[in-house]
Amino acid sequence: MTEGALPAASMIRRARRSDAEALSDFAVRLFRDTYSGDTAASDLESYIDEHFSTERQAAEIDDPSAAVFVAMADNLIIGYAHVVVRLADERSALLKRIYVDAGWRGRGLAGGLLDAVVGEAGKRGVTHLELTVFERNNRALAFYRRVGFAAIGSTTFMVGEDPQTDVVMQLDLVGRLNGGLA
C-alpha cells in the first residue's frame, strides 16, 4: 500500500517519545473497547496498568530492537503498530499490536500500518513476522488471514489473572518483500 492509498487526511510515521502520553491514552481506550466484553474488569485494568502506561509507551518507542508507528489525522493518533525484532535470532519479529480506532476501520489503515512494519522488518533482514491474536477477535483474525498470515498454533495469553487462548500466526516476509503478496 502506498501513502497515497491511505485514508484521506491520515499519515503514518515513526512514533516519537513525545507521542508516549497520547499513545498510552489511545491504547488504553482501544484495549478496553475491544476486550471489556470478554474480560473481567479487574483483569483488564491489571493488564492496562502493566502494559499501557506513558512510561511503558516511551520505553517501547525508545527500544532499539523495536519500532512503533502511529497513524495520525488532525494531529490525533488514530492507529498504531508495535513490532519487536527477536534478539535471539534476529530473523524473526513479533508484531505485538496493530490498533485502529473504530471510526477509521475498514479504510485501509491497518494495511498501511502493516506495510510500515513489513518495511521496517525488511530493513532489519527479518524473514518472518509472528503475532498472537485473541481467538474471539474475529475482525482481527479475518484481517490477518486476508493479508497472508497463517495460523501455526495457539498459546495462552494472560490478561491479569485470566488465561485466554490466542492464535499464533505467521507471515513469510521473504515472499512478500520480493513482490509476493501486496
mmCIF file with all atom_site columns, N, CA, C and O in Angstrom, residues 8-58:
data_model
loop_
_atom_site.group_PDB
_atom_site.id
_atom_site.type_symbol
_atom_site.label_atom_id
_atom_site.label_alt_id
_atom_site.label_comp_id
_atom_site.label_asym_id
_atom_site.label_entity_id
_atom_site.label_seq_id
_atom_site.pdbx_PDB_ins_code
_atom_site.Cartn_x
_atom_site.Cartn_y
_atom_site.Cartn_z
_atom_site.occupancy
_atom_site.B_iso_or_equiv
_atom_site.pdbx_formal_charge
_atom_site.auth_seq_id
_atom_site.auth_comp_id
_atom_site.auth_asym_id
_atom_site.auth_atom_id
_atom_site.pdbx_PDB_model_num
ATOM 1   N N  . ALA A 1 8  ? -8.068  9.459   3.462  1.00 0.00 ? 8  ALA A N  1
ATOM 2   C CA . ALA A 1 8  ? -7.871  10.903  3.361  1.00 0.00 ? 8  ALA A CA 1
ATOM 3   C C  . ALA A 1 8  ? -7.549  11.490  4.732  1.00 0.00 ? 8  ALA A C  1
ATOM 4   O O  . ALA A 1 8  ? -8.098  11.080  5.744  1.00 0.00 ? 8  ALA A O  1
ATOM 5   N N  . ALA A 1 9  ? -6.664  12.455  4.750  1.00 0.00 ? 9  ALA A N  1
ATOM 6   C CA . ALA A 1 9  ? -6.294  13.216  5.947  1.00 0.00 ? 9  ALA A CA 1
ATOM 7   C C  . ALA A 1 9  ? -5.546  12.385  6.983  1.00 0.00 ? 9  ALA A C  1
ATOM 8   O O  . ALA A 1 9  ? -5.515  12.735  8.146  1.00 0.00 ? 9  ALA A O  1
ATOM 9   N N  . SER A 1 10 ? -4.943  11.270  6.589  1.00 0.00 ? 10 SER A N  1
ATOM 10  C CA . SER A 1 10 ? -4.175  10.482  7.548  1.00 0.00 ? 10 SER A CA 1
ATOM 11  C C  . SER A 1 10 ? -2.764  10.256  7.036  1.00 0.00 ? 10 SER A C  1
ATOM 12  O O  . SER A 1 10 ? -2.506  10.343  5.841  1.00 0.00 ? 10 SER A O  1
ATOM 13  N N  . MET A 1 11 ? -1.861  9.990   7.964  1.00 0.00 ? 11 MET A N  1
ATOM 14  C CA . MET A 1 11 ? -0.479  9.671   7.614  1.00 0.00 ? 11 MET A CA 1
ATOM 15  C C  . MET A 1 11 ? 0.080   8.713   8.659  1.00 0.00 ? 11 MET A C  1
ATOM 16  O O  . MET A 1 11 ? -0.400  8.676   9.787  1.00 0.00 ? 11 MET A O  1
ATOM 17  N N  . ILE A 1 12 ? 1.073   7.945   8.264  1.00 0.00 ? 12 ILE A N  1
ATOM 18  C CA . ILE A 1 12 ? 1.739   7.025   9.178  1.00 0.00 ? 12 ILE A CA 1
ATOM 19  C C  . ILE A 1 12 ? 3.187   7.475   9.291  1.00 0.00 ? 12 ILE A C  1
ATOM 20  O O  . ILE A 1 12 ? 3.839   7.759   8.292  1.00 0.00 ? 12 ILE A O  1
ATOM 21  N N  . ARG A 1 13 ? 3.666   7.534   10.536 1.00 0.00 ? 13 ARG A N  1
ATOM 22  C CA . ARG A 1 13 ? 5.052   7.910   10.779 1.00 0.00 ? 13 ARG A CA 1
ATOM 23  C C  . ARG A 1 13 ? 5.570   7.131   11.982 1.00 0.00 ? 13 ARG A C  1
ATOM 24  O O  . ARG A 1 13 ? 4.807   6.544   12.743 1.00 0.00 ? 13 ARG A O  1
ATOM 25  N N  . ARG A 1 14 ? 6.885   7.160   12.134 1.00 0.00 ? 14 ARG A N  1
ATOM 26  C CA . ARG A 1 14 ? 7.519   6.548   13.295 1.00 0.00 ? 14 ARG A CA 1
ATOM 27  C C  . ARG A 1 14 ? 7.121   7.336   14.539 1.00 0.00 ? 14 ARG A C  1
ATOM 28  O O  . ARG A 1 14 ? 7.082   8.575   14.518 1.00 0.00 ? 14 ARG A O  1
ATOM 29  N N  . ALA A 1 15 ? 6.780   6.644   15.614 1.00 0.00 ? 15 ALA A N  1
ATOM 30  C CA . ALA A 1 15 ? 6.411   7.314   16.866 1.00 0.00 ? 15 ALA A CA 1
ATOM 31  C C  . ALA A 1 15 ? 7.625   8.022   17.453 1.00 0.00 ? 15 ALA A C  1
ATOM 32  O O  . ALA A 1 15 ? 8.764   7.570   17.303 1.00 0.00 ? 15 ALA A O  1
ATOM 33  N N  . ARG A 1 16 ? 7.351   9.121   18.128 1.00 0.00 ? 16 ARG A N  1
ATOM 34  C CA . ARG A 1 16 ? 8.376   9.894   18.829 1.00 0.00 ? 16 ARG A CA 1
ATOM 35  C C  . ARG A 1 16 ? 8.110   9.785   20.325 1.00 0.00 ? 16 ARG A C  1
ATOM 36  O O  . ARG A 1 16 ? 6.972   9.560   20.751 1.00 0.00 ? 16 ARG A O  1
ATOM 37  N N  . ARG A 1 17 ? 9.130   10.004  21.098 1.00 0.00 ? 17 ARG A N  1
ATOM 38  C CA . ARG A 1 17 ? 8.977   9.956   22.555 1.00 0.00 ? 17 ARG A CA 1
ATOM 39  C C  . ARG A 1 17 ? 7.860   10.901  23.014 1.00 0.00 ? 17 ARG A C  1
ATOM 40  O O  . ARG A 1 17 ? 7.119   10.596  23.943 1.00 0.00 ? 17 ARG A O  1
ATOM 41  N N  . SER A 1 18 ? 7.716   12.029  22.340 1.00 0.00 ? 18 SER A N  1
ATOM 42  C CA . SER A 1 18 ? 6.663   12.998  22.698 1.00 0.00 ? 18 SER A CA 1
ATOM 43  C C  . SER A 1 18 ? 5.257   12.459  22.443 1.00 0.00 ? 18 SER A C  1
ATOM 44  O O  . SER A 1 18 ? 4.274   13.042  22.913 1.00 0.00 ? 18 SER A O  1
ATOM 45  N N  . ASP A 1 19 ? 5.136   11.332  21.747 1.00 0.00 ? 19 ASP A N  1
ATOM 46  C CA . ASP A 1 19 ? 3.828   10.698  21.499 1.00 0.00 ? 19 ASP A CA 1
ATOM 47  C C  . ASP A 1 19 ? 3.395   9.778   22.632 1.00 0.00 ? 19 ASP A C  1
ATOM 48  O O  . ASP A 1 19 ? 2.265   9.284   22.629 1.00 0.00 ? 19 ASP A O  1
ATOM 49  N N  . ALA A 1 20 ? 4.280   9.509   23.593 1.00 0.00 ? 20 ALA A N  1
ATOM 50  C CA . ALA A 1 20 ? 4.040   8.454   24.585 1.00 0.00 ? 20 ALA A CA 1
ATOM 51  C C  . ALA A 1 20 ? 2.734   8.638   25.357 1.00 0.00 ? 20 ALA A C  1
ATOM 52  O O  . ALA A 1 20 ? 1.978   7.685   25.537 1.00 0.00 ? 20 ALA A O  1
ATOM 53  N N  . GLU A 1 21 ? 2.449   9.836   25.822 1.00 0.00 ? 21 GLU A N  1
ATOM 54  C CA . GLU A 1 21 ? 1.232   10.039  26.614 1.00 0.00 ? 21 GLU A CA 1
ATOM 55  C C  . GLU A 1 21 ? -0.019  9.842   25.762 1.00 0.00 ? 21 GLU A C  1
ATOM 56  O O  . GLU A 1 21 ? -0.953  9.145   26.174 1.00 0.00 ? 21 GLU A O  1
ATOM 57  N N  . ALA A 1 22 ? -0.048  10.422  24.580 1.00 0.00 ? 22 ALA A N  1
ATOM 58  C CA . ALA A 1 22 ? -1.210  10.255  23.698 1.00 0.00 ? 22 ALA A CA 1
ATOM 59  C C  . ALA A 1 22 ? -1.349  8.800   23.267 1.00 0.00 ? 22 ALA A C  1
ATOM 60  O O  . ALA A 1 22 ? -2.466  8.275   23.176 1.00 0.00 ? 22 ALA A O  1
ATOM 61  N N  . LEU A 1 23 ? -0.229  8.130   23.047 1.00 0.00 ? 23 LEU A N  1
ATOM 62  C CA . LEU A 1 23 ? -0.260  6.723   22.664 1.00 0.00 ? 23 LEU A CA 1
ATOM 63  C C  . LEU A 1 23 ? -0.803  5.868   23.807 1.00 0.00 ? 23 LEU A C  1
ATOM 64  O O  . LEU A 1 23 ? -1.607  4.962   23.588 1.00 0.00 ? 23 LEU A O  1
ATOM 65  N N  . SER A 1 24 ? -0.398  6.177   25.016 1.00 0.00 ? 24 SER A N  1
ATOM 66  C CA . SER A 1 24 ? -0.912  5.475   26.188 1.00 0.00 ? 24 SER A CA 1
ATOM 67  C C  . SER A 1 24 ? -2.430  5.630   26.284 1.00 0.00 ? 24 SER A C  1
ATOM 68  O O  . SER A 1 24 ? -3.154  4.638   26.439 1.00 0.00 ? 24 SER A O  1
ATOM 69  N N  . ASP A 1 25 ? -2.922  6.852   26.170 1.00 0.00 ? 25 ASP A N  1
ATOM 70  C CA . ASP A 1 25 ? -4.365  7.095   26.243 1.00 0.00 ? 25 ASP A CA 1
ATOM 71  C C  . ASP A 1 25 ? -5.110  6.346   25.143 1.00 0.00 ? 25 ASP A C  1
ATOM 72  O O  . ASP A 1 25 ? -6.159  5.751   25.380 1.00 0.00 ? 25 ASP A O  1
ATOM 73  N N  . PHE A 1 26 ? -4.560  6.381   23.937 1.00 0.00 ? 26 PHE A N  1
ATOM 74  C CA . PHE A 1 26 ? -5.184  5.703   22.796 1.00 0.00 ? 26 PHE A CA 1
ATOM 75  C C  . PHE A 1 26 ? -5.235  4.194   23.027 1.00 0.00 ? 26 PHE A C  1
ATOM 76  O O  . PHE A 1 26 ? -6.273  3.554   22.841 1.00 0.00 ? 26 PHE A O  1
ATOM 77  N N  . ALA A 1 27 ? -4.105  3.612   23.424 1.00 0.00 ? 27 ALA A N  1
ATOM 78  C CA . ALA A 1 27 ? -4.022  2.169   23.629 1.00 0.00 ? 27 ALA A CA 1
ATOM 79  C C  . ALA A 1 27 ? -4.971  1.700   24.724 1.00 0.00 ? 27 ALA A C  1
ATOM 80  O O  . ALA A 1 27 ? -5.643  0.679   24.584 1.00 0.00 ? 27 ALA A O  1
ATOM 81  N N  . VAL A 1 28 ? -5.041  2.454   25.811 1.00 0.00 ? 28 VAL A N  1
ATOM 82  C CA . VAL A 1 28 ? -5.948  2.107   26.910 1.00 0.00 ? 28 VAL A CA 1
ATOM 83  C C  . VAL A 1 28 ? -7.390  2.097   26.410 1.00 0.00 ? 28 VAL A C  1
ATOM 84  O O  . VAL A 1 28 ? -8.152  1.151   26.651 1.00 0.00 ? 28 VAL A O  1
ATOM 85  N N  . ARG A 1 29 ? -7.780  3.143   25.695 1.00 0.00 ? 29 ARG A N  1
ATOM 86  C CA . ARG A 1 29 ? -9.162  3.240   25.200 1.00 0.00 ? 29 ARG A CA 1
ATOM 87  C C  . ARG A 1 29 ? -9.502  2.080   24.265 1.00 0.00 ? 29 ARG A C  1
ATOM 88  O O  . ARG A 1 29 ? -10.537 1.435   24.420 1.00 0.00 ? 29 ARG A O  1
ATOM 89  N N  . LEU A 1 30 ? -8.609  1.790   23.323 1.00 0.00 ? 30 LEU A N  1
ATOM 90  C CA . LEU A 1 30 ? -8.904  0.716   22.378 1.00 0.00 ? 30 LEU A CA 1
ATOM 91  C C  . LEU A 1 30 ? -8.875  -0.656  23.030 1.00 0.00 ? 30 LEU A C  1
ATOM 92  O O  . LEU A 1 30 ? -9.694  -1.514  22.694 1.00 0.00 ? 30 LEU A O  1
ATOM 93  N N  . PHE A 1 31 ? -7.954  -0.866  23.964 1.00 0.00 ? 31 PHE A N  1
ATOM 94  C CA . PHE A 1 31 ? -7.907  -2.158  24.644 1.00 0.00 ? 31 PHE A CA 1
ATOM 95  C C  . PHE A 1 31 ? -9.199  -2.391  25.430 1.00 0.00 ? 31 PHE A C  1
ATOM 96  O O  . PHE A 1 31 ? -9.787  -3.473  25.361 1.00 0.00 ? 31 PHE A O  1
ATOM 97  N N  . ARG A 1 32 ? -9.642  -1.374  26.136 1.00 0.00 ? 32 ARG A N  1
ATOM 98  C CA . ARG A 1 32 ? -10.915 -1.500  26.877 1.00 0.00 ? 32 ARG A CA 1
ATOM 99  C C  . ARG A 1 32 ? -12.076 -1.762  25.931 1.00 0.00 ? 32 ARG A C  1
ATOM 100 O O  . ARG A 1 32 ? -12.898 -2.638  26.175 1.00 0.00 ? 32 ARG A O  1
ATOM 101 N N  . ASP A 1 33 ? -12.157 -0.980  24.866 1.00 0.00 ? 33 ASP A N  1
ATOM 102 C CA . ASP A 1 33 ? -13.251 -1.142  23.907 1.00 0.00 ? 33 ASP A CA 1
ATOM 103 C C  . ASP A 1 33 ? -13.276 -2.535  23.302 1.00 0.00 ? 33 ASP A C  1
ATOM 104 O O  . ASP A 1 33 ? -14.337 -3.118  23.099 1.00 0.00 ? 33 ASP A O  1
ATOM 105 N N  . THR A 1 34 ? -12.102 -3.071  23.002 1.00 0.00 ? 34 THR A N  1
ATOM 106 C CA . THR A 1 34 ? -12.004 -4.354  22.320 1.00 0.00 ? 34 THR A CA 1
ATOM 107 C C  . THR A 1 34 ? -12.247 -5.545  23.241 1.00 0.00 ? 34 THR A C  1
ATOM 108 O O  . THR A 1 34 ? -12.906 -6.501  22.857 1.00 0.00 ? 34 THR A O  1
ATOM 109 N N  . TYR A 1 35 ? -11.737 -5.483  24.474 1.00 0.00 ? 35 TYR A N  1
ATOM 110 C CA . TYR A 1 35 ? -11.719 -6.686  25.306 1.00 0.00 ? 35 TYR A CA 1
ATOM 111 C C  . TYR A 1 35 ? -12.609 -6.643  26.542 1.00 0.00 ? 35 TYR A C  1
ATOM 112 O O  . TYR A 1 35 ? -12.712 -7.648  27.248 1.00 0.00 ? 35 TYR A O  1
ATOM 113 N N  . SER A 1 36 ? -13.285 -5.540  26.813 1.00 0.00 ? 36 SER A N  1
ATOM 114 C CA . SER A 1 36 ? -14.091 -5.475  28.040 1.00 0.00 ? 36 SER A CA 1
ATOM 115 C C  . SER A 1 36 ? -15.247 -6.467  28.044 1.00 0.00 ? 36 SER A C  1
ATOM 116 O O  . SER A 1 36 ? -15.665 -6.908  29.112 1.00 0.00 ? 36 SER A O  1
ATOM 117 N N  . GLY A 1 37 ? -15.735 -6.856  26.890 1.00 0.00 ? 37 GLY A N  1
ATOM 118 C CA . GLY A 1 37 ? -16.826 -7.824  26.843 1.00 0.00 ? 37 GLY A CA 1
ATOM 119 C C  . GLY A 1 37 ? -16.399 -9.248  27.137 1.00 0.00 ? 37 GLY A C  1
ATOM 120 O O  . GLY A 1 37 ? -17.233 -10.097 27.451 1.00 0.00 ? 37 GLY A O  1
ATOM 121 N N  . ASP A 1 38 ? -15.090 -9.530  27.060 1.00 0.00 ? 38 ASP A N  1
ATOM 122 C CA . ASP A 1 38 ? -14.590 -10.896 27.255 1.00 0.00 ? 38 ASP A CA 1
ATOM 123 C C  . ASP A 1 38 ? -13.724 -11.055 28.494 1.00 0.00 ? 38 ASP A C  1
ATOM 124 O O  . ASP A 1 38 ? -13.249 -12.152 28.775 1.00 0.00 ? 38 ASP A O  1
ATOM 125 N N  . THR A 1 39 ? -13.494 -9.961  29.221 1.00 0.00 ? 39 THR A N  1
ATOM 126 C CA . THR A 1 39 ? -12.530 -9.996  30.309 1.00 0.00 ? 39 THR A CA 1
ATOM 127 C C  . THR A 1 39 ? -13.078 -9.252  31.520 1.00 0.00 ? 39 THR A C  1
ATOM 128 O O  . THR A 1 39 ? -13.642 -8.169  31.380 1.00 0.00 ? 39 THR A O  1
ATOM 129 N N  . ALA A 1 40 ? -12.896 -9.832  32.692 1.00 0.00 ? 40 ALA A N  1
ATOM 130 C CA . ALA A 1 40 ? -13.322 -9.182  33.934 1.00 0.00 ? 40 ALA A CA 1
ATOM 131 C C  . ALA A 1 40 ? -12.606 -7.846  34.083 1.00 0.00 ? 40 ALA A C  1
ATOM 132 O O  . ALA A 1 40 ? -11.430 -7.707  33.725 1.00 0.00 ? 40 ALA A O  1
ATOM 133 N N  . ALA A 1 41 ? -13.310 -6.866  34.622 1.00 0.00 ? 41 ALA A N  1
ATOM 134 C CA . ALA A 1 41 ? -12.766 -5.512  34.761 1.00 0.00 ? 41 ALA A CA 1
ATOM 135 C C  . ALA A 1 41 ? -11.444 -5.499  35.528 1.00 0.00 ? 41 ALA A C  1
ATOM 136 O O  . ALA A 1 41 ? -10.514 -4.790  35.150 1.00 0.00 ? 41 ALA A O  1
ATOM 137 N N  . SER A 1 42 ? -11.344 -6.285  36.597 1.00 0.00 ? 42 SER A N  1
ATOM 138 C CA . SER A 1 42 ? -10.105 -6.279  37.388 1.00 0.00 ? 42 SER A CA 1
ATOM 139 C C  . SER A 1 42 ? -8.930  -6.820  36.574 1.00 0.00 ? 42 SER A C  1
ATOM 140 O O  . SER A 1 42 ? -7.810  -6.286  36.670 1.00 0.00 ? 42 SER A O  1
ATOM 141 N N  . ASP A 1 43 ? -9.158  -7.852  35.761 1.00 0.00 ? 43 ASP A N  1
ATOM 142 C CA . ASP A 1 43 ? -8.091  -8.389  34.917 1.00 0.00 ? 43 ASP A CA 1
ATOM 143 C C  . ASP A 1 43 ? -7.722  -7.407  33.813 1.00 0.00 ? 43 ASP A C  1
ATOM 144 O O  . ASP A 1 43 ? -6.546  -7.223  33.495 1.00 0.00 ? 43 ASP A O  1
ATOM 145 N N  . LEU A 1 44 ? -8.722  -6.772  33.247 1.00 0.00 ? 44 LEU A N  1
ATOM 146 C CA . LEU A 1 44 ? -8.494  -5.773  32.202 1.00 0.00 ? 44 LEU A CA 1
ATOM 147 C C  . LEU A 1 44 ? -7.638  -4.626  32.731 1.00 0.00 ? 44 LEU A C  1
ATOM 148 O O  . LEU A 1 44 ? -6.644  -4.235  32.113 1.00 0.00 ? 44 LEU A O  1
ATOM 149 N N  . GLU A 1 45 ? -8.008  -4.104  33.905 1.00 0.00 ? 45 GLU A N  1
ATOM 150 C CA . GLU A 1 45 ? -7.269  -2.976  34.486 1.00 0.00 ? 45 GLU A CA 1
ATOM 151 C C  . GLU A 1 45 ? -5.856  -3.378  34.891 1.00 0.00 ? 45 GLU A C  1
ATOM 152 O O  . GLU A 1 45 ? -4.919  -2.586  34.739 1.00 0.00 ? 45 GLU A O  1
ATOM 153 N N  . SER A 1 46 ? -5.683  -4.590  35.371 1.00 0.00 ? 46 SER A N  1
ATOM 154 C CA . SER A 1 46 ? -4.353  -5.076  35.726 1.00 0.00 ? 46 SER A CA 1
ATOM 155 C C  . SER A 1 46 ? -3.452  -5.104  34.495 1.00 0.00 ? 46 SER A C  1
ATOM 156 O O  . SER A 1 46 ? -2.296  -4.650  34.540 1.00 0.00 ? 46 SER A O  1
ATOM 157 N N  . TYR A 1 47 ? -3.985  -5.614  33.390 1.00 0.00 ? 47 TYR A N  1
ATOM 158 C CA . TYR A 1 47 ? -3.203  -5.664  32.150 1.00 0.00 ? 47 TYR A CA 1
ATOM 159 C C  . TYR A 1 47 ? -2.881  -4.256  31.665 1.00 0.00 ? 47 TYR A C  1
ATOM 160 O O  . TYR A 1 47 ? -1.746  -3.956  31.285 1.00 0.00 ? 47 TYR A O  1
ATOM 161 N N  . ILE A 1 48 ? -3.868  -3.381  31.668 1.00 0.00 ? 48 ILE A N  1
ATOM 162 C CA . ILE A 1 48 ? -3.677  -1.998  31.223 1.00 0.00 ? 48 ILE A CA 1
ATOM 163 C C  . ILE A 1 48 ? -2.606  -1.310  32.058 1.00 0.00 ? 48 ILE A C  1
ATOM 164 O O  . ILE A 1 48 ? -1.707  -0.648  31.517 1.00 0.00 ? 48 ILE A O  1
ATOM 165 N N  . ASP A 1 49 ? -2.682  -1.457  33.377 1.00 0.00 ? 49 ASP A N  1
ATOM 166 C CA . ASP A 1 49 ? -1.696  -0.820  34.265 1.00 0.00 ? 49 ASP A CA 1
ATOM 167 C C  . ASP A 1 49 ? -0.276  -1.278  33.946 1.00 0.00 ? 49 ASP A C  1
ATOM 168 O O  . ASP A 1 49 ? 0.665   -0.480  33.973 1.00 0.00 ? 49 ASP A O  1
ATOM 169 N N  . GLU A 1 50 ? -0.133  -2.547  33.625 1.00 0.00 ? 50 GLU A N  1
ATOM 170 C CA . GLU A 1 50 ? 1.197   -3.098  33.366 1.00 0.00 ? 50 GLU A CA 1
ATOM 171 C C  . GLU A 1 50 ? 1.729   -2.751  31.977 1.00 0.00 ? 50 GLU A C  1
ATOM 172 O O  . GLU A 1 50 ? 2.929   -2.547  31.803 1.00 0.00 ? 50 GLU A O  1
ATOM 173 N N  . HIS A 1 51 ? 0.850   -2.671  30.975 1.00 0.00 ? 51 HIS A N  1
ATOM 174 C CA . HIS A 1 51 ? 1.308   -2.593  29.588 1.00 0.00 ? 51 HIS A CA 1
ATOM 175 C C  . HIS A 1 51 ? 1.107   -1.262  28.870 1.00 0.00 ? 51 HIS A C  1
ATOM 176 O O  . HIS A 1 51 ? 1.701   -1.061  27.805 1.00 0.00 ? 51 HIS A O  1
ATOM 177 N N  . PHE A 1 52 ? 0.296   -0.360  29.409 1.00 0.00 ? 52 PHE A N  1
ATOM 178 C CA . PHE A 1 52 ? -0.043  0.826   28.634 1.00 0.00 ? 52 PHE A CA 1
ATOM 179 C C  . PHE A 1 52 ? 0.238   2.149   29.336 1.00 0.00 ? 52 PHE A C  1
ATOM 180 O O  . PHE A 1 52 ? -0.312  3.181   28.948 1.00 0.00 ? 52 PHE A O  1
ATOM 181 N N  . SER A 1 53 ? 1.089   2.154   30.336 1.00 0.00 ? 53 SER A N  1
ATOM 182 C CA . SER A 1 53 ? 1.429   3.423   30.987 1.00 0.00 ? 53 SER A CA 1
ATOM 183 C C  . SER A 1 53 ? 2.220   4.305   30.009 1.00 0.00 ? 53 SER A C  1
ATOM 184 O O  . SER A 1 53 ? 2.802   3.817   29.036 1.00 0.00 ? 53 SER A O  1
ATOM 185 N N  . THR A 1 54 ? 2.241   5.586   30.278 1.00 0.00 ? 54 THR A N  1
ATOM 186 C CA . THR A 1 54 ? 3.028   6.516   29.455 1.00 0.00 ? 54 THR A CA 1
ATOM 187 C C  . THR A 1 54 ? 4.499   6.110   29.477 1.00 0.00 ? 54 THR A C  1
ATOM 188 O O  . THR A 1 54 ? 5.166   6.117   28.435 1.00 0.00 ? 54 THR A O  1
ATOM 189 N N  . GLU A 1 55 ? 5.000   5.717   30.644 1.00 0.00 ? 55 GLU A N  1
ATOM 190 C CA . GLU A 1 55 ? 6.401   5.303   30.761 1.00 0.00 ? 55 GLU A CA 1
ATOM 191 C C  . GLU A 1 55 ? 6.686   4.064   29.913 1.00 0.00 ? 55 GLU A C  1
ATOM 192 O O  . GLU A 1 55 ? 7.731   3.975   29.262 1.00 0.00 ? 55 GLU A O  1
ATOM 193 N N  . ARG A 1 56 ? 5.763   3.133   29.914 1.00 0.00 ? 56 ARG A N  1
ATOM 194 C CA . ARG A 1 56 ? 5.938   1.908   29.118 1.00 0.00 ? 56 ARG A CA 1
ATOM 195 C C  . ARG A 1 56 ? 5.925   2.238   27.628 1.00 0.00 ? 56 ARG A C  1
ATOM 196 O O  . ARG A 1 56 ? 6.722   1.704   26.854 1.00 0.00 ? 56 ARG A O  1
ATOM 197 N N  . GLN A 1 57 ? 5.035   3.143   27.223 1.00 0.00 ? 57 GLN A N  1
ATOM 198 C CA . GLN A 1 57 ? 4.990   3.520   25.814 1.00 0.00 ? 57 GLN A CA 1
ATOM 199 C C  . GLN A 1 57 ? 6.289   4.212   25.406 1.00 0.00 ? 57 GLN A C  1
ATOM 200 O O  . GLN A 1 57 ? 6.829   3.957   24.328 1.00 0.00 ? 57 GLN A O  1
ATOM 201 N N  . ALA A 1 58 ? 6.806   5.091   26.257 1.00 0.00 ? 58 ALA A N  1
ATOM 202 C CA . ALA A 1 58 ? 8.072   5.767   25.970 1.00 0.00 ? 58 ALA A CA 1
ATOM 203 C C  . ALA A 1 58 ? 9.206   4.747   25.827 1.00 0.00 ? 58 ALA A C  1
ATOM 204 O O  . ALA A 1 58 ? 10.040  4.847   24.917 1.00 0.00 ? 58 ALA A O  1
#
